[in-house]
XYZ file of C-alpha atoms in Angstrom:
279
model
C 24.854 -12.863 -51.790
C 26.761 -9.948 -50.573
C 24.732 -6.849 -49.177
C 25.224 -4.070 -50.863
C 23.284 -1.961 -48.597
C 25.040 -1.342 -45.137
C 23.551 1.554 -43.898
C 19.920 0.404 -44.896
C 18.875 0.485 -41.486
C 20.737 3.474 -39.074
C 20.624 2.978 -35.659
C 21.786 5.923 -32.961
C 21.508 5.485 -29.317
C 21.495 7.818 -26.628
C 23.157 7.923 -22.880
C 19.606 8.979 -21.586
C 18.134 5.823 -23.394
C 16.664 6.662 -26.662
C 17.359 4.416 -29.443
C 16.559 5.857 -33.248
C 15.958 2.953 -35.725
C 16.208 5.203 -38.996
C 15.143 2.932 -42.776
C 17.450 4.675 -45.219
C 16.634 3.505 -48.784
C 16.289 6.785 -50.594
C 16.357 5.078 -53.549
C 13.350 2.869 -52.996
C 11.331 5.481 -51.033
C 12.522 3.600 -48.023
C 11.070 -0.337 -49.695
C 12.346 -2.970 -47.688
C 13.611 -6.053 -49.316
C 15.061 -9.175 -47.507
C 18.368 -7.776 -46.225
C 16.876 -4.354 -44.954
C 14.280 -6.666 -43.120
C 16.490 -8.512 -41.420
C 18.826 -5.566 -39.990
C 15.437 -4.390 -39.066
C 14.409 -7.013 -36.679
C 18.058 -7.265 -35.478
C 17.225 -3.702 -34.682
C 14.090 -3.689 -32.376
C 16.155 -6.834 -31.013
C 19.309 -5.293 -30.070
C 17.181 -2.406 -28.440
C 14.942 -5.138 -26.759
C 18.074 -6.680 -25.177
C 19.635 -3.509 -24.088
C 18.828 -2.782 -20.601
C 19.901 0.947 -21.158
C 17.737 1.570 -23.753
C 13.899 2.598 -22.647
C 12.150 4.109 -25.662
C 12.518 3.822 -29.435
C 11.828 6.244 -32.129
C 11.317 4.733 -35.535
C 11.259 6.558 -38.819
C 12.197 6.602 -42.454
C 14.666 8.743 -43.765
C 14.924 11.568 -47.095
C 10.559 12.324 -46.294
C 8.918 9.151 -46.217
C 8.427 6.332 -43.725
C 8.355 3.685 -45.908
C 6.570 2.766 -49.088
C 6.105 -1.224 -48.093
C 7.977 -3.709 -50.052
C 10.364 -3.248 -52.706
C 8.007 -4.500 -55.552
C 10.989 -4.338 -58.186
C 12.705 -7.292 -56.155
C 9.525 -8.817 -55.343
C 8.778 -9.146 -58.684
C 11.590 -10.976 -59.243
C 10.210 -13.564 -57.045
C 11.032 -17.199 -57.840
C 10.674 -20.389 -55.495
C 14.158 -21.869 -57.178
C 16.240 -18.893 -57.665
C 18.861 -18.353 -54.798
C 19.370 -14.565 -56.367
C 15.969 -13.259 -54.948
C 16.412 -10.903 -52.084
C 13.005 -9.510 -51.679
C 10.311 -9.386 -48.968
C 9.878 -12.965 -47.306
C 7.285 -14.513 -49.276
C 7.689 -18.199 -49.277
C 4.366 -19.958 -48.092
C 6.186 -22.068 -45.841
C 7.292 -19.203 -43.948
C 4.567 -19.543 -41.255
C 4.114 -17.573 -37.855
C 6.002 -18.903 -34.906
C 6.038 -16.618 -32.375
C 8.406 -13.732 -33.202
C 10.166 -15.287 -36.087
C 10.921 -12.517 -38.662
C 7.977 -11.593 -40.746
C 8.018 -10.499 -44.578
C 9.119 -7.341 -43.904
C 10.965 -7.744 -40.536
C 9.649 -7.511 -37.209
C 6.041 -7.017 -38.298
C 5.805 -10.631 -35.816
C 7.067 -9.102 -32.616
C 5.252 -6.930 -30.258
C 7.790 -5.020 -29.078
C 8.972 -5.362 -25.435
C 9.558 -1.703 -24.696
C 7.391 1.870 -25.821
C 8.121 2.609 -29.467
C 7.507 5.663 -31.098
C 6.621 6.070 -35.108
C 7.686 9.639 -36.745
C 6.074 9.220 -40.097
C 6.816 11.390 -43.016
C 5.620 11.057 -46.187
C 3.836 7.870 -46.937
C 3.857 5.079 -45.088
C 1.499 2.865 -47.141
C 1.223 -1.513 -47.223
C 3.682 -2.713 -45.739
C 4.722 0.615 -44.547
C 1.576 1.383 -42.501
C 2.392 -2.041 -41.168
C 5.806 -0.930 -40.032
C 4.070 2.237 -38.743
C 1.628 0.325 -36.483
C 4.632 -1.414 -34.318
C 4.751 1.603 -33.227
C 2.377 2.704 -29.545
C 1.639 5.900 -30.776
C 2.612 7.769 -34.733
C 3.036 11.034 -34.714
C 2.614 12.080 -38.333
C 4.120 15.360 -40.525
C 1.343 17.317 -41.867
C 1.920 15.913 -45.044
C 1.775 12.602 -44.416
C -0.168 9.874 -46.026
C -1.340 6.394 -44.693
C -2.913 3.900 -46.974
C -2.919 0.348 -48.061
C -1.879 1.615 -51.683
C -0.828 -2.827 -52.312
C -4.569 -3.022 -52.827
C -3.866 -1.750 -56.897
C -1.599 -4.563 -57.575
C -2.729 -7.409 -55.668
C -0.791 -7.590 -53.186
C -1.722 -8.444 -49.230
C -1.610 -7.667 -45.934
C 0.437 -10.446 -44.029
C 2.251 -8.126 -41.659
C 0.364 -7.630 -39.557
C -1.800 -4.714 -41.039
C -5.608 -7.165 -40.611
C -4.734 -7.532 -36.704
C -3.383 -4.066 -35.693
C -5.226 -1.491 -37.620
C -8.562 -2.985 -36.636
C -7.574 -3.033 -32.984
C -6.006 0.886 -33.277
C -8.396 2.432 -35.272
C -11.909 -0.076 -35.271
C -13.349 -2.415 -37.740
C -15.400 -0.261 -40.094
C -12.591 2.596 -40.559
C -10.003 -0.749 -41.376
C -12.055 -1.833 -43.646
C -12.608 1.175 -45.105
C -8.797 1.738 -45.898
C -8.157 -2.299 -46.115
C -11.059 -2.293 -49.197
C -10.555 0.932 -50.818
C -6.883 1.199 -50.502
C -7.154 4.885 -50.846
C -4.311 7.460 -48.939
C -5.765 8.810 -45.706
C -4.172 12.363 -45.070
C -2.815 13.252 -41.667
C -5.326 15.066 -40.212
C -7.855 12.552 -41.134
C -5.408 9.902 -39.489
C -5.573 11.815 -36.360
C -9.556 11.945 -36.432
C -9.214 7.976 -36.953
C -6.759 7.479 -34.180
C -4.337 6.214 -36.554
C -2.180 9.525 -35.970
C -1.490 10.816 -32.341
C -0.007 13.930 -32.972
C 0.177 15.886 -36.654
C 3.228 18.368 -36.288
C 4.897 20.848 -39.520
C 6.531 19.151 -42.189
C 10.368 17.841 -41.297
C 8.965 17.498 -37.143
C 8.082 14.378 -36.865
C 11.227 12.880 -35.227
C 12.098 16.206 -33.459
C 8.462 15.497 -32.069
C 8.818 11.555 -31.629
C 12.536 12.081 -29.515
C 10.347 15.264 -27.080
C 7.438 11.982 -26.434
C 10.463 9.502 -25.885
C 12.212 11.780 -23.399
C 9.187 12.525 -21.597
C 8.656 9.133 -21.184
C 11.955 8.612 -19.854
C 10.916 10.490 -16.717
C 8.287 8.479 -15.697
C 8.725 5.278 -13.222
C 9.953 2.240 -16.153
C 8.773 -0.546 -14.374
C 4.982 0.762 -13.805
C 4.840 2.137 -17.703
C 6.190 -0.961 -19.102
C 3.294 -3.584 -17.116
C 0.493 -1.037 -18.077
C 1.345 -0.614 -21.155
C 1.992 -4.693 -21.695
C -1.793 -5.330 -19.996
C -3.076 -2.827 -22.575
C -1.779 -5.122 -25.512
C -2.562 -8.460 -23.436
C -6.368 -7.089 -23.372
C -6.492 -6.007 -26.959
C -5.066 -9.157 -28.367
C -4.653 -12.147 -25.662
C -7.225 -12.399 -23.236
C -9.489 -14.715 -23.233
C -12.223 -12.775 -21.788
C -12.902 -9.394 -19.617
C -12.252 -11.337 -16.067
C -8.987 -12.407 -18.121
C -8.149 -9.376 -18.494
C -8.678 -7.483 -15.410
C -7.057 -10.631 -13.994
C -3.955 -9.593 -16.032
C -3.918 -6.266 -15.363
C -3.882 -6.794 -11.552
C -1.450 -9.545 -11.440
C 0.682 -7.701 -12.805
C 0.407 -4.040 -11.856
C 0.492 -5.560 -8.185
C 3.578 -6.356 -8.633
C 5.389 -2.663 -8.497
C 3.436 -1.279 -5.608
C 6.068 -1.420 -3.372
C 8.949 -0.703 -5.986
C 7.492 2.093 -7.111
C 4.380 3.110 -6.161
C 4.793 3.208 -2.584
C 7.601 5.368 -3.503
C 5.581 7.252 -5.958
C 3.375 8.301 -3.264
C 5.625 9.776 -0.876
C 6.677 12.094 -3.303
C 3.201 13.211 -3.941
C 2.452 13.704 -0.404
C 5.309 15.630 -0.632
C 3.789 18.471 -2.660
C 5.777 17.301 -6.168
C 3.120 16.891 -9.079
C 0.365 18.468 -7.294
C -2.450 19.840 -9.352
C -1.609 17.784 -12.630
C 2.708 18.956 -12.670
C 4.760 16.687 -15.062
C 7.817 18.384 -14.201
C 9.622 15.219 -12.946
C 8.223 11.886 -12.501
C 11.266 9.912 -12.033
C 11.813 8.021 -8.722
């Protein structure tokens, strides 16, 4: 079936090393369907393999994220029709490692920092989207909530395994039950928000974290930030863990640290200075 929808999914890249994956379905309120979910997870994959690419914003075009699934082609949903181009919802679609979810790379933990600026709503599937990212920062209007709850309609991106671990059991379930809207600055009180800016900031906000970022030693951000996900999901125990953490982070003392140090003894980020942290 031919795709209709080329610039679904808008991606810009810049020479310092940012990489903007923009959902552009106005029409939809930014609903993903089959074809939009597959340029998306081509996306984070293209910016995976890129070595010159550090740090992704992601975000949702026209004032809202994204609104979760486009219902009107899910509900066209039949197991013999070869004209359905909805979410991914056969049951034999199981999880094998980072095989494309329903709604695109809900199945991948992302190999390098990524950045959500969330407008508007980004509710089911779209608060699944959202939580890809390490850190949302949200518009002042914004609204997160698993608003699928009204019409039956589940979490299988994702949303049961990282809300829980982002924002804790109880306040999950709370939203998971209820599927009521959760305003920004309640987000932030959750955790589920990192930073609540003025309406239309949120990806002039998202691109000032990403180039921060940019400035600090890659290699060392990158391990920590991997053992932080390897804890919260993978290990096996505590003494897993730490065992993680240290066989890993070991590993840039002397291509970076050592380094890291010198400066520091030279007088640059004394008393707490971010100016420059790039070696």
């Amino acid at each position: 079936m031919a795709d209709g929808e080329t610039e679904a999914v808008q991606v810009s890249k810049t020479e310092a090393g940012i990489t903007t994956i923009t959902i552009n379905r106005p029409h939809r309120r930014n609903a993903i369907d089959g074809p939009t979910a597959r340029k998306l997870t081509d996306a984070f994959l293209a910016f995976e393999d890129d070595p010159d690419q550090k740090v992704c914003v992601f975000y949702g075009a026209h004032g809202t994220f994204c609104a979760g699934f486009d219902l009107h082609e899910v509900a066209k949903y039949s197991p013999e029709s070869d004209q359905y181009k909805g979410a991914i919802i056969d049951p034999g679609h199981h999880v094998e490692g980072r095989n494309i979810g329903p709604i695109g790379p809900s199945r991948m933990q992302i190999k390098k920092p990524v950045i959500s600026a969330v407008s508007g709503y980004a509710v089911a599937g779209g608060l699944e989207l959202s939580l890809l990212g390490d850190m949302r920062v949200a518009e002042e209007d914004a609204v997160f909530g698993v608003f699928c709850r009204r019409f039956g309609v589940p979490l299988i991106d994702g949303g049961t395994v990282r809300l829980q671990a982002i924002i804790g059991l109880g306040r999950a379930l709370d939203m998971i039950l209820t599927g009521r809207g959760v305003p920004a600055q309640e987000a932030l009180q959750m955790g589920l928000a990192n930073r609540v800016v003025p309406k239309g900031q949120a990806l002039a906000e998202a691109t000032k974290i990403a180039q921060q970022l940019l400035t600090f030693p890659q290699n060392c951000m990158n391990i920590d930030r991997a053992s932080c996900y390897y804890s919260a999901y993978n290990a096996s125990s505590f003494e897993d863990a730490l065992s993680n953490e240290f066989e890993n982070g070991i590993k840039v003392i002397t291509t970076e640290s050592v380094a890291g140090a010198a400066k520091f003894s030279s007088g640059v980020g004394r008393h707490g200075a971010f100016a420059s942290s790039s070696l």
